[in-house]
Every structure is written in C-alpha cells, then in structure tokens.
CSV table of C-alpha atoms in Angstrom, one decimal:
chain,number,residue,atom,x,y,z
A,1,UNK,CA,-24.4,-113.1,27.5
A,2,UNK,CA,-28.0,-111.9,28.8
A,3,UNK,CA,-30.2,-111.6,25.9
A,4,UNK,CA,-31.9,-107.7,25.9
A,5,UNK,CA,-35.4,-107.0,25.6
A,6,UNK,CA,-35.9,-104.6,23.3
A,7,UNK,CA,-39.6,-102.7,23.6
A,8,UNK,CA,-40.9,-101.9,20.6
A,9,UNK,CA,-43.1,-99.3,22.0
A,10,UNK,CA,-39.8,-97.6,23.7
A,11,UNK,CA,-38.7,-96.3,20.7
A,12,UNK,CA,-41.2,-93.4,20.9
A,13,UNK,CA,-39.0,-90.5,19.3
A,14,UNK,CA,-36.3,-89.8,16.7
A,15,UNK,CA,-33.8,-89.4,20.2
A,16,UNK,CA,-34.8,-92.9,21.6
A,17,UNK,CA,-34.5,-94.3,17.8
A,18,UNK,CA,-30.7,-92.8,17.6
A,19,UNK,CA,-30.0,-94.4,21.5
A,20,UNK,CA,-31.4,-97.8,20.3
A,21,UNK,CA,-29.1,-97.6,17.0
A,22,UNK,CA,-26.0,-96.8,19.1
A,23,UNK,CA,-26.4,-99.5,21.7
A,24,UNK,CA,-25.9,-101.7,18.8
A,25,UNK,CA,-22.4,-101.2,18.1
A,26,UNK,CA,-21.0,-103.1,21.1
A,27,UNK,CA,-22.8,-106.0,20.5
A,28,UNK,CA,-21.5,-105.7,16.8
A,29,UNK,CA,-18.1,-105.1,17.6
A,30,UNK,CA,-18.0,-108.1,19.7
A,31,UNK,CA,-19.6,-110.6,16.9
A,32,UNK,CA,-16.5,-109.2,14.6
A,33,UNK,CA,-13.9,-110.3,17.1
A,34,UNK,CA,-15.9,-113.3,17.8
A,35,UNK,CA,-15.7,-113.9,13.9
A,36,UNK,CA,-12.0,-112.8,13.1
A,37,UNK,CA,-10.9,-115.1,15.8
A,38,UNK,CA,-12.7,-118.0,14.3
A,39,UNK,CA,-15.2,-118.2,17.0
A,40,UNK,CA,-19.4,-118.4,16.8
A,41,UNK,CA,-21.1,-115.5,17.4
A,42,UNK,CA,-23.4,-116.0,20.6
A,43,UNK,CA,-26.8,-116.6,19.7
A,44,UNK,CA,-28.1,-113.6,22.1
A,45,UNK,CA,-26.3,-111.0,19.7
A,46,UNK,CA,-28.3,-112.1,16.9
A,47,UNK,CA,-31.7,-112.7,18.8
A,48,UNK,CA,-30.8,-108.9,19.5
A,49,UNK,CA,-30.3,-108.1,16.3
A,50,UNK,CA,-33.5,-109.7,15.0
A,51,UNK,CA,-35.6,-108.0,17.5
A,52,UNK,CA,-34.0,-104.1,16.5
A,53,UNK,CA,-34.8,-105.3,13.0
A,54,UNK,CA,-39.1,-106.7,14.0
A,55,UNK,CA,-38.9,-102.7,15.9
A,56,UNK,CA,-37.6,-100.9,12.9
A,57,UNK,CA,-40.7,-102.9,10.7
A,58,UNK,CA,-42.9,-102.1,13.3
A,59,UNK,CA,-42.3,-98.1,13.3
A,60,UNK,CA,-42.5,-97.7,9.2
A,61,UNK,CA,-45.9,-99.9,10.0
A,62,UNK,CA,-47.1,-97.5,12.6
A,63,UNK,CA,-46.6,-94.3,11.2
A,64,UNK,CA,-48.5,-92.9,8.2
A,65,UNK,CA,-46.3,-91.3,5.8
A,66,UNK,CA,-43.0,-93.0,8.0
A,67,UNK,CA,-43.4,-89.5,9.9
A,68,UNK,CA,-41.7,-89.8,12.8
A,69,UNK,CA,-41.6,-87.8,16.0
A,70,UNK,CA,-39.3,-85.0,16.6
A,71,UNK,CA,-41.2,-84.2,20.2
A,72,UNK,CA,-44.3,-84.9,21.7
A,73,UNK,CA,-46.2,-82.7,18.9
A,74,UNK,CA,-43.6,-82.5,16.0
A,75,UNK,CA,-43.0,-84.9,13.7
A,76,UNK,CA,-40.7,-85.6,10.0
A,77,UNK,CA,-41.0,-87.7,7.8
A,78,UNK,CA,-38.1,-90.4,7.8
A,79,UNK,CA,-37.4,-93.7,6.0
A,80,UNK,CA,-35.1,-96.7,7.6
A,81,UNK,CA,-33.7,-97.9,4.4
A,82,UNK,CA,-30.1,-97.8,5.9
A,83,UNK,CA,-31.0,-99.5,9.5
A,84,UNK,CA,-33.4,-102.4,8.1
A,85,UNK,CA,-30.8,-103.1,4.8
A,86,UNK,CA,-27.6,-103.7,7.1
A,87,UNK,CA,-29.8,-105.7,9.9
A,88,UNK,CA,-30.9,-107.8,7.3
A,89,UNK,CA,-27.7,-108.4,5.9
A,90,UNK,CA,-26.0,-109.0,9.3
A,91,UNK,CA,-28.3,-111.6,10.2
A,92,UNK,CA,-28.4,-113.4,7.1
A,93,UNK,CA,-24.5,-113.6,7.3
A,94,UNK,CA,-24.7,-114.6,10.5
A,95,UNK,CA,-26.9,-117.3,9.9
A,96,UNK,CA,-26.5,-118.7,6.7
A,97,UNK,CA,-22.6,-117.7,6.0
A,98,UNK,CA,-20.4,-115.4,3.5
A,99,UNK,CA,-21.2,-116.8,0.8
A,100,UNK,CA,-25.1,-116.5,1.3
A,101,UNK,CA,-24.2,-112.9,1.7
A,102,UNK,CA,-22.5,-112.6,-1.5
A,103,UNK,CA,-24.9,-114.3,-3.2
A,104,UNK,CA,-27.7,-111.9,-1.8
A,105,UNK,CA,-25.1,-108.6,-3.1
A,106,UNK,CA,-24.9,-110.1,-6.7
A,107,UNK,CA,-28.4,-109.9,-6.7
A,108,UNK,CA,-29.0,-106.7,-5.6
A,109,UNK,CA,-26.1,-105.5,-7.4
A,110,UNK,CA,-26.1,-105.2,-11.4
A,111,UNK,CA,-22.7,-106.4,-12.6
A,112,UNK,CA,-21.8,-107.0,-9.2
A,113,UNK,CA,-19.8,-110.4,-10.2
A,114,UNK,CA,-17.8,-108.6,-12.8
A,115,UNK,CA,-17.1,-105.0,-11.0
A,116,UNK,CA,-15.6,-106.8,-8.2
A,117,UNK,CA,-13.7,-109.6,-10.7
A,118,UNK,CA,-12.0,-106.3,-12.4
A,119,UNK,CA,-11.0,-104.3,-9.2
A,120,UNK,CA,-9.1,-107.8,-8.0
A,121,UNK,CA,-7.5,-108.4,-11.3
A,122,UNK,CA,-6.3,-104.8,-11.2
A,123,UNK,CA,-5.4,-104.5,-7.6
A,124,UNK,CA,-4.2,-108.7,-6.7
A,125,UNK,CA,-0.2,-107.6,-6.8
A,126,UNK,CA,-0.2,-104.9,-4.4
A,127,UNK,CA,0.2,-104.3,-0.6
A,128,UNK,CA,0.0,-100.9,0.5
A,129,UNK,CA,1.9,-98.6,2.6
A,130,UNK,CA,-1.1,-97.2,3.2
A,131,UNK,CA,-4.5,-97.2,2.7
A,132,UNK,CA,-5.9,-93.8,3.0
A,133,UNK,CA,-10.2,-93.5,2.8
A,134,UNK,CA,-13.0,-92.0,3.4
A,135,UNK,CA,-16.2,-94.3,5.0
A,136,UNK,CA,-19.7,-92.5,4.7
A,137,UNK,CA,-20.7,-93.4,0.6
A,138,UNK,CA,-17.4,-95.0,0.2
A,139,UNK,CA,-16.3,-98.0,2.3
A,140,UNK,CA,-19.8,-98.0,4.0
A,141,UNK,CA,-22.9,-97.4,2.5
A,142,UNK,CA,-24.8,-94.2,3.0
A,143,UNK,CA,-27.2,-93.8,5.7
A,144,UNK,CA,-29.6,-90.6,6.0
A,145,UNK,CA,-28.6,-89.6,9.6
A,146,UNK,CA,-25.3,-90.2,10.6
A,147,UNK,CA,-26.4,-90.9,14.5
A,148,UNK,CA,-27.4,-94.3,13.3
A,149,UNK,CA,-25.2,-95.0,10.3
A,150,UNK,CA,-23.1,-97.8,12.4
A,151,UNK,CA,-21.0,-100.0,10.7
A,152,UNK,CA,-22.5,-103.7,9.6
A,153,UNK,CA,-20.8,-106.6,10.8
A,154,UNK,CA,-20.2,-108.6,7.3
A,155,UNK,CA,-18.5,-104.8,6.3
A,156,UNK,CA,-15.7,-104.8,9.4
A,157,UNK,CA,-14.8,-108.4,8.8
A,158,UNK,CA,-14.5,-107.7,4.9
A,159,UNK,CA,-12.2,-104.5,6.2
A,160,UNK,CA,-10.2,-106.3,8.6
A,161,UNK,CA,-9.2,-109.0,6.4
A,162,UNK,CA,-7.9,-106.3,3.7
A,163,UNK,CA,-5.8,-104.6,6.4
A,164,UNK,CA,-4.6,-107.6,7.9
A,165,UNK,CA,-2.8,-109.0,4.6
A,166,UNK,CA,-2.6,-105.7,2.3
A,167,UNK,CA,-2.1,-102.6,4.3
A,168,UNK,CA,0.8,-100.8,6.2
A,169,UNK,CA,-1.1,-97.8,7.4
A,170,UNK,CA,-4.8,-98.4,7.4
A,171,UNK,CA,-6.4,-94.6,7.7
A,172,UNK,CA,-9.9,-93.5,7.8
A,173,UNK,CA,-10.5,-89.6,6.6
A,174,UNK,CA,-13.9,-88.0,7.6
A,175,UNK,CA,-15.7,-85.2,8.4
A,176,UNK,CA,-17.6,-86.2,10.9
A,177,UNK,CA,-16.3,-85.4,14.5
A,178,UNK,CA,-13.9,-88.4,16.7
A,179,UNK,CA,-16.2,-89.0,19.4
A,180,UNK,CA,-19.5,-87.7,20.7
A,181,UNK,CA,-21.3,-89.3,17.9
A,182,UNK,CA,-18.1,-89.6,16.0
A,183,UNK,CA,-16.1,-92.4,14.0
A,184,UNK,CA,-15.4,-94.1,17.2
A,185,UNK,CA,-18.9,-93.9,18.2
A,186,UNK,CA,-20.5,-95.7,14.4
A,187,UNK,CA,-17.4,-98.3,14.3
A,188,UNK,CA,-17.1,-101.8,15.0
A,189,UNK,CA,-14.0,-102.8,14.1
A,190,UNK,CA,-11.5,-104.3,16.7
A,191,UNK,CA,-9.1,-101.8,18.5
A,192,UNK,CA,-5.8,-101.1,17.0
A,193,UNK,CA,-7.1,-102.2,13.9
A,194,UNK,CA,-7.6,-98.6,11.5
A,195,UNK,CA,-6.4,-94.8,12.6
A,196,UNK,CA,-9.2,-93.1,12.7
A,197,UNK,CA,-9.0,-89.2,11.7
A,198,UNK,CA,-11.5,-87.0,12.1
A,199,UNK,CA,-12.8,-83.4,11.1
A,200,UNK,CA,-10.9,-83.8,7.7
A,201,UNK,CA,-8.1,-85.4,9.2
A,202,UNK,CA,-7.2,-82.1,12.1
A,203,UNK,CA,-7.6,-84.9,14.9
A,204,UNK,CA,-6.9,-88.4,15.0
A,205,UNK,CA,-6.1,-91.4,16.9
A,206,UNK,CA,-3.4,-93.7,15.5
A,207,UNK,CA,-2.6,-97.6,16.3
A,208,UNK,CA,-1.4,-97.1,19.9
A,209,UNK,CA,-4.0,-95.2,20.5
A,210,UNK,CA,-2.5,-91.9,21.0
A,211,UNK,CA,-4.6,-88.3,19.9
A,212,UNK,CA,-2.9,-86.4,17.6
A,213,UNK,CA,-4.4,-82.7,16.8
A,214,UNK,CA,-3.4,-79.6,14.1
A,215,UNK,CA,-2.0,-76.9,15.8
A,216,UNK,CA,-4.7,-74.3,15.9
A,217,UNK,CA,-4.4,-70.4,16.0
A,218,UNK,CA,-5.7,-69.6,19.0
A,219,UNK,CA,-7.8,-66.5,18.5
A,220,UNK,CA,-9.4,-68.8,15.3
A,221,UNK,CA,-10.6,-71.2,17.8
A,222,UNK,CA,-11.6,-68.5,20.4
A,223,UNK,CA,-13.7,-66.9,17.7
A,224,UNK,CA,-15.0,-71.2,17.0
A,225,UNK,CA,-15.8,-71.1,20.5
A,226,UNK,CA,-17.7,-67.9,20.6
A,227,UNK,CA,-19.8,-69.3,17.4
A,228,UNK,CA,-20.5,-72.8,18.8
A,229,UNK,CA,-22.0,-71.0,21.5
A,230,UNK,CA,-24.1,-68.9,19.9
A,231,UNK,CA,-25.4,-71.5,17.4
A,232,UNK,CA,-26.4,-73.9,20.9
A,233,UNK,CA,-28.1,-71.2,22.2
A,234,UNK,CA,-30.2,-70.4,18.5
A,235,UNK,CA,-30.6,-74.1,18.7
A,236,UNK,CA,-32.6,-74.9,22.1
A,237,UNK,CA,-35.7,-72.3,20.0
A,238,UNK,CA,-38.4,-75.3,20.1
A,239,UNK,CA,-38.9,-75.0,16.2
A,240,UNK,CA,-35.0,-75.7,15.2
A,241,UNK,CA,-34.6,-78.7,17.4
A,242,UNK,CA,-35.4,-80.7,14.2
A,243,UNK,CA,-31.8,-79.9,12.7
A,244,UNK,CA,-30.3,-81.2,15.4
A,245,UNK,CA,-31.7,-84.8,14.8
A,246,UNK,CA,-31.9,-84.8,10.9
A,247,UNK,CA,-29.1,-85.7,8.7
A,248,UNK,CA,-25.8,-85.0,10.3
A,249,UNK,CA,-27.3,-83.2,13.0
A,250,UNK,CA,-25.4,-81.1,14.9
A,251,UNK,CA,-21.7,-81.8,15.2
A,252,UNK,CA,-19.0,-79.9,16.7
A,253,UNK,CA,-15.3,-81.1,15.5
A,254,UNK,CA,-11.9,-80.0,15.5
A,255,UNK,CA,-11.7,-76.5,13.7
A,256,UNK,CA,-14.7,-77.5,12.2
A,257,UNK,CA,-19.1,-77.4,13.3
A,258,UNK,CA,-21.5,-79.1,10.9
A,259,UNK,CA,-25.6,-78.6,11.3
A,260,UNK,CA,-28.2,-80.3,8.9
A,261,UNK,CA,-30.3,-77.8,7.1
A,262,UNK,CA,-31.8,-80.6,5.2
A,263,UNK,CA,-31.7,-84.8,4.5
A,264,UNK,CA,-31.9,-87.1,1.9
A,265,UNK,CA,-35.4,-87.7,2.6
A,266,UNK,CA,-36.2,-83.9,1.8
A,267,UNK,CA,-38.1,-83.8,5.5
A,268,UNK,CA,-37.6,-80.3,5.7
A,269,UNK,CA,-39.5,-77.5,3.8
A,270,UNK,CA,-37.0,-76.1,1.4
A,271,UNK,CA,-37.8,-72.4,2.6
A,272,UNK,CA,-37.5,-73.1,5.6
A,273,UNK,CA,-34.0,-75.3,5.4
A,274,UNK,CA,-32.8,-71.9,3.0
A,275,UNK,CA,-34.4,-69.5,6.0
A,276,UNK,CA,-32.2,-71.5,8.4
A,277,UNK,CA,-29.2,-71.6,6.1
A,278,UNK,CA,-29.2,-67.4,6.1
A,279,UNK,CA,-29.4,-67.2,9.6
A,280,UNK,CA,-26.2,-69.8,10.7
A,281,UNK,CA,-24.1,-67.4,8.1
A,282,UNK,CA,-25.6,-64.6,9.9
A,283,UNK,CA,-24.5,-65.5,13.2
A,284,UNK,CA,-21.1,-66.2,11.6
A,285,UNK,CA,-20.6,-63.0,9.8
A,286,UNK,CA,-21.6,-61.0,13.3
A,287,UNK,CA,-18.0,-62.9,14.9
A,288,UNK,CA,-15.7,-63.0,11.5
A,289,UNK,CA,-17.4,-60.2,9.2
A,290,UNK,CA,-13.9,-60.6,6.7
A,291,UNK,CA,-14.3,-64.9,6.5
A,292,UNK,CA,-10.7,-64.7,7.4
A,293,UNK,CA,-11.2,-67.0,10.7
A,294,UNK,CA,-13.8,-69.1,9.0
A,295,UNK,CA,-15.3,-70.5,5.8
A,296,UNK,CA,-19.2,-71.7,5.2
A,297,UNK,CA,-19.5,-74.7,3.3
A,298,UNK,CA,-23.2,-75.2,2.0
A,299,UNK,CA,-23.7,-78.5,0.5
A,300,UNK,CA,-27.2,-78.4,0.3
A,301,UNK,CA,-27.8,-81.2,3.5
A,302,UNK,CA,-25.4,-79.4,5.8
A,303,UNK,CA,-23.9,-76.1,6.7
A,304,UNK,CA,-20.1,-76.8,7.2
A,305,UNK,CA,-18.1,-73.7,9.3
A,306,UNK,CA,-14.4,-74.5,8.7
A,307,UNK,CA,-11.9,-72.8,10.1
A,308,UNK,CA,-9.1,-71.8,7.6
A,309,UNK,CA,-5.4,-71.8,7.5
A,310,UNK,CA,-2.4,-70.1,5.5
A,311,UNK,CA,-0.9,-72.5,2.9
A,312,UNK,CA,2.3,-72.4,1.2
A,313,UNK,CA,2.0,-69.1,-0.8
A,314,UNK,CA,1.2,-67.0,2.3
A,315,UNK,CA,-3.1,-66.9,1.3
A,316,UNK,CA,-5.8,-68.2,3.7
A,317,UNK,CA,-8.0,-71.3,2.6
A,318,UNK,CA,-10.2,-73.5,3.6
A,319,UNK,CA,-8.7,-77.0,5.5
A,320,UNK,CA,-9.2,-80.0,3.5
A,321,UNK,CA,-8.9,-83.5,3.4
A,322,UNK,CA,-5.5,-82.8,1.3
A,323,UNK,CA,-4.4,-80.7,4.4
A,324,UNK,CA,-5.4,-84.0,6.9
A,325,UNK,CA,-3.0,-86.1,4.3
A,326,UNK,CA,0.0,-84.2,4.7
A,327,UNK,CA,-0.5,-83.8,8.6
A,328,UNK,CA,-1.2,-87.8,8.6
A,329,UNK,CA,2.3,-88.3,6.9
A,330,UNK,CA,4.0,-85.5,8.6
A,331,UNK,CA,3.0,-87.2,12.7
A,332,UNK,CA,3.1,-90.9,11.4
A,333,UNK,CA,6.1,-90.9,9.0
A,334,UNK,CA,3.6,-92.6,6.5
A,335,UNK,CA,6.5,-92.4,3.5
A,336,UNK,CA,3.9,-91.2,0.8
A,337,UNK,CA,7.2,-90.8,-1.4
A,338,UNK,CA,7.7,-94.4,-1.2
A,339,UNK,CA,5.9,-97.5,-1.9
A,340,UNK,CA,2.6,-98.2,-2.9
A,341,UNK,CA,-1.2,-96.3,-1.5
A,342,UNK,CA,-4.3,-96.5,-2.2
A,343,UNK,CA,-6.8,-93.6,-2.0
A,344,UNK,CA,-10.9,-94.0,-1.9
A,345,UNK,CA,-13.7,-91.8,-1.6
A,346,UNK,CA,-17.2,-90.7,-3.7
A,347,UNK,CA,-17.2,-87.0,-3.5
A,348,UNK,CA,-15.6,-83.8,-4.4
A,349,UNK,CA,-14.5,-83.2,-1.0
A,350,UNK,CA,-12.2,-87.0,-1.2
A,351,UNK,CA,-10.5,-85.2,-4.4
A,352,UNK,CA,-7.9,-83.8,-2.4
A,353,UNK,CA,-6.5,-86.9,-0.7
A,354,UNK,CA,-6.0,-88.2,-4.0
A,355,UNK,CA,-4.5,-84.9,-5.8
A,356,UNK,CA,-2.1,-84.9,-2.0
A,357,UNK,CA,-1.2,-88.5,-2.6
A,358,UNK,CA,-0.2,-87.8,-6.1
A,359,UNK,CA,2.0,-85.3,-5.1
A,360,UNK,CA,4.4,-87.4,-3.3
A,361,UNK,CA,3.9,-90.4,-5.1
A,362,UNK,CA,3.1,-91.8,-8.6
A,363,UNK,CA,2.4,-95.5,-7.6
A,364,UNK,CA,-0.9,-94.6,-6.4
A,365,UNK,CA,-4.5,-97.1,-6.7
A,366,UNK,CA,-7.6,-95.3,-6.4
A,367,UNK,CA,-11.4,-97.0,-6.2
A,368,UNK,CA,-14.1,-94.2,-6.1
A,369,UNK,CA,-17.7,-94.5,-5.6
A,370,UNK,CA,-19.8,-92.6,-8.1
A,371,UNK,CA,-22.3,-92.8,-10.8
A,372,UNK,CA,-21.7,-89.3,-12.0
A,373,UNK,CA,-19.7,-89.8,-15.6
A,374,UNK,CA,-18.2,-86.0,-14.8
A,375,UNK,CA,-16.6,-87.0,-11.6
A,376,UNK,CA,-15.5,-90.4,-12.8
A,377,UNK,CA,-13.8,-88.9,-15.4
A,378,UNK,CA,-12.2,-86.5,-13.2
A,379,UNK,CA,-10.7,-89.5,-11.1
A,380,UNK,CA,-9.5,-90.9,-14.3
A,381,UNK,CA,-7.6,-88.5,-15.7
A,382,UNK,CA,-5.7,-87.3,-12.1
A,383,UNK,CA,-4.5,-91.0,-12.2
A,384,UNK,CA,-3.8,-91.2,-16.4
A,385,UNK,CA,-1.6,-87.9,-15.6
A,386,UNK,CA,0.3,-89.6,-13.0
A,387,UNK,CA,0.3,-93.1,-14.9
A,388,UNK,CA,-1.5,-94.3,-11.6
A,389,UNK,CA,-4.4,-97.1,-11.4
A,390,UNK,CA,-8.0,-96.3,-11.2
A,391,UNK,CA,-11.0,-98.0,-10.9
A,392,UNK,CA,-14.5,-96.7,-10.4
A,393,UNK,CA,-17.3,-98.4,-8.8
A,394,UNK,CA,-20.8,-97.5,-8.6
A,395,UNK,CA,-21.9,-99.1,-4.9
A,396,UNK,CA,-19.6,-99.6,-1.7
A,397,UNK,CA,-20.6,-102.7,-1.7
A,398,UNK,CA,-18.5,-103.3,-4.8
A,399,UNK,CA,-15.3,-101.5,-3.0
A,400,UNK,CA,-16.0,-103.6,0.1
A,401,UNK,CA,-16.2,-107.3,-1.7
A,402,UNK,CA,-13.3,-106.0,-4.2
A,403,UNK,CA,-11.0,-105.3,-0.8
A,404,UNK,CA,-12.5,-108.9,0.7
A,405,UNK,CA,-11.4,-110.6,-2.2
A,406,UNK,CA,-7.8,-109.3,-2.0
A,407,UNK,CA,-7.4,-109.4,1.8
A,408,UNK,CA,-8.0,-113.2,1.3
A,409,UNK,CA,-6.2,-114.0,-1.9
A,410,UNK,CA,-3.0,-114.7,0.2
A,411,UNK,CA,-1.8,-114.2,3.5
A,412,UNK,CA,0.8,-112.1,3.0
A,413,UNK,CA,2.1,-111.9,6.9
C-alpha cells in the first residue's frame, strides 16, 4: 500500500478537518482485518496514522484559543481531545502490543484493574442470544462531533472478539442516521460482523446485509419531508452554517432529523444556541401545529424532531429505542423470550432497550456507563425487579476491556 501525504496546511477548515477524519476509517478497517486474521498491519497505515496525529498537534498549536474555522471569516472554538486520544492509543497498540495498551488504560483509568476483574467475574458463564447496545458514550468513547468520532482500531478488535465467542445477535442501537455520516460511515469493524440499526432502531442492516425499515405513515413522512426542507433552506443563512458542523451537526434519519444547537465545548453563545432552538420549533409548529406528526426533543446539544407513532393503547408517542427493540426481534426472530441478552447504554434515552428486553425476558445482563448515582440506581433496580444482573461502569473503556476479557476467556465456537 502507497503511503499518503497528509498536508498539514490542507486542513484549513472545520469541513476539510471532518474529510481528513473520515478518510481514516478505511485504512482502520483494514488494520482490524489485518489483526483478526493474525496478520501485521502494513507499516504505511500507521505512518498514516502518525502523520493525522503530528496535523491534529499542529492545529491546537496554531490557533489561539483552539478556535477553529467555520469559513473564511468565522471561526469556534474546538478541542481534539477525542481525535488525538484514539490516534495515540491506536498507534501505541500497533506498535508496542495489547498489553502496552492495557497497561496505558489502567493508568488512565482509576480502578480500572478491578472494574473490569468484577464485570468478567459476573458475566464469564454467559453467551448471549443477543447483544443489544448503544455506541456513542457506551461501547465507544464520546467524541464532541460525531463527523469525526470514528471507531479506534484497539476498540473493533476488543468488539469482534466478544462477538465472535459470546454473541448470537450482535446489534448496535443509535440515533445517529445509517449512512451519510452514519454508523456505517464512523465504523471499522469487518462486514457481517454487527447489525447496525439506526435512527433508534427504524432502519437497519442485518448480517446479510439486507435494509430493513419501520413502516411509516405516509402523510407523517410527507409532512418530514416538507420540514427537512424547510430547515435546509433556513440553514444555507451564512450565520447558521455553524450548526451544521458542530456537534452532531445536521442529520437527516429515518422518521427522525437531528441539528446541533450547541457542543460539549460550549462554542456557541447560549442566546444564540436558545434563539436557534425557538426558531427549528417554529418552523415545526407552522407544518404540525397539534405535535401529532412530530415530537421535539431538546437535549440541550441537539434538537431531535421525531416522528411519532400509535402504541398499544391506541395514544400517539414518541419512537424509542424500546420501539427499535421490538421491531429488531419482530424482522430477525431474535427470541428475546428465550435465552440469555445483554443490554448497554449511558443515557436516558438506552433506558428503553433495557425496560423492552425485560419485558420478554428475565435473564437479562446489563453494563451501563454513567457516573450519575441517580441513573445508576435506576439501572439497578429495573434489573433487582426482574432478578437480572447489572453492572455499572463509569468509562467505556471499562465496558470495552470487560467484553475483551470474556470474548477471549474461551473459544466457545
């Protein structure tokens, strides 16, 4: 393989940085099934590697303040923290080995060693009929914009050997969008490894490959339509372009559109992300004045429009990852009734997946991310209820080694 150049002084603006980001994934994804099949990783892939990792130093040298440019006159302010962590701990796992890696994670980590000791000890018995997850915060660790929030190599090899010996049904849940700048687009795993479901689990691609999509009334997604365009059209106004490229950006899903009003970095003025807030629900209460086609979602970073649906008693709601479960199991004959699962996530929106699960099943394992005491305790008693396991973490990283660890206790294939 041709080594690329990378220019440092190419990456000139927040578009060029996300490009840059993205053309990293195939190089990734071909180290990981360079690595699963016991074969070295070419030395140009890492020599690529290094040099995105010199670029990224080089920009939060150049700028004052990290602000970064928008256009030729706008700029943010942004911090890498995300890019330069997982290119650092790529390259020293694929020079110096796992277990330099590991060593590097205790020591970032406090009470890494006995976290992940606890989740094997609690979890070495099982295989799954399914593994059913979410990724951003949970299985991978959270990055401020999701256009560049692709998966590390060390994390898809510590995945894929989980899957390989422990899981039936591997399934990712998110709410980011399938393609486009979707799932697909930010993961390096090998294909036909994990079904990927999207905009809370209304699209998704299972292990052949085949697209699967929730039936949709069609006047809902007319009026989606009608809103999409609209928002594009508020959106090419020069002094709004900055949502598009912050955060989550600007996403357009399945029954579902997502736009950044704000990022972890707080880059936006708080007025100004609340002025922009009013005036996304005003263009959505001009189409669906009764919120009976659609639902806004503020979660303080992003303005989620979700379109809703009737559930069992006959009253419109709001689609959840709950909903994406039962659809999942309903296309895929997943038999949550039977067997064992196990359910992750780190935020309220995951709850569902696990309260759906529960439902069907009581044999259910759950490993959430958090370091809120309230939701931990909220994890703990759904499972306590249903004399289920559960097991919280405070880092992904923990979730990611604990799942290592079992995937290569024994090969169970």
């Amino acid at each position: 393989m041709q080594k690329k150049v990378i220019l440092k002084k190419n990456i000139s603006d927040l578009s060029s940085f996300y490009q840059i980001m993205l053309e990293t994934a195939p190089i990734k994804k071909e180290a990981v099934t360079r690595i699963l099949k016991s074969e070295n990783v070419y030395e140009d892939s890492i020599l690529y590697l290094e040099d995105i990792l010199q670029s990224l130093y080089d920009i939060e040298d150049s700028y004052e303040s990290k602000a970064f440019f928008v256009s030729y006159d706008k700029t943010i302010n942004l911090e890498f923290s995300y890019e330069i962590e997982e290119l650092k701990r790529d390259i020293l796992y694929l020079r110096e080995g796992e277990d330099a890696l590991i060593d590097y994670l205790k020591s970032y980590h406090q009470d890494f060693d006995a976290v992940v000791e606890k989740g094997v000890e609690l979890f070495k018995d099982k295989i799954f009929s399914s593994f059913i997850s979410d990724r951003d915060g949970t299985t991978n660790n959270y990055c401020a914009r999701y256009n560049s929030s692709i998966q590390s190599i060390y994390n898809a090899v510590f995945l894929s050997y989980f899957f390989k010996n422990r899981v039936n049904h591997p399934i990712f849940i998110t709410s980011a969008p399938l393609e486009n700048t979707g799932i697909l687009d930010v993961s390096v795993l090998p294909d036909y490894t994990v079904i990927y479901s999207a905009s809370k689990g209304r699209r998704f691609i299972d292990l052949e490959c085949v697209e699967h999509r929730y039936p949709v009334d069609t006047q809902k997604r007319a009026k989606m339509h009608e809103l999409n365009e609209k928002i594009m059209e508020f959106l090419k106004e020069p002094a709004y372009k900055k949502f598009t490229l912050i955060g989550s950006g600007l996403q357009f899903k399945f029954g579902q559109t997502t736009i950044a009003r704000q990022n972890i970095d707080k880059s936006i003025d708080p007025e100004e992300s609340f002025t922009f807030l009013e005036e996304i629900k005003s263009l959505a209460y001009e189409i669906d004045p009764k919120q009976e086609s659609f639902r806004i979602e503020d979660t303080g970073l992003d303005i989620e429009i979700i379109l809703t649906i009737i559930d069992e008693n006959g009253q419109i709601k709001d689609f959840d990852k709950g909903d994406g479960v039962k659809f999942l199991n309903d296309r895929l004959n997943l038999g949550l009734s039977k067997g064992q699962h196990m359910v992750c996530g780190d935020t309220s929106s995951d709850v569902p997946m696990l309260e759906t699960v529960l439902c069907y099943n009581k044999d259910v394992s759950a490993i959430y991310v958090t370091k809120k005491k309230e939701f931990a305790d909220r994890i703990d008693n759904l499972c306590s209820h249903k004399k289920s396991k559960a097991l919280i973490v405070s880092e992904p990283d923990m979730l990611i080694c604990i799942l290592r660890s079992l995937g290569k206790i024994l090969n169970f294939r």
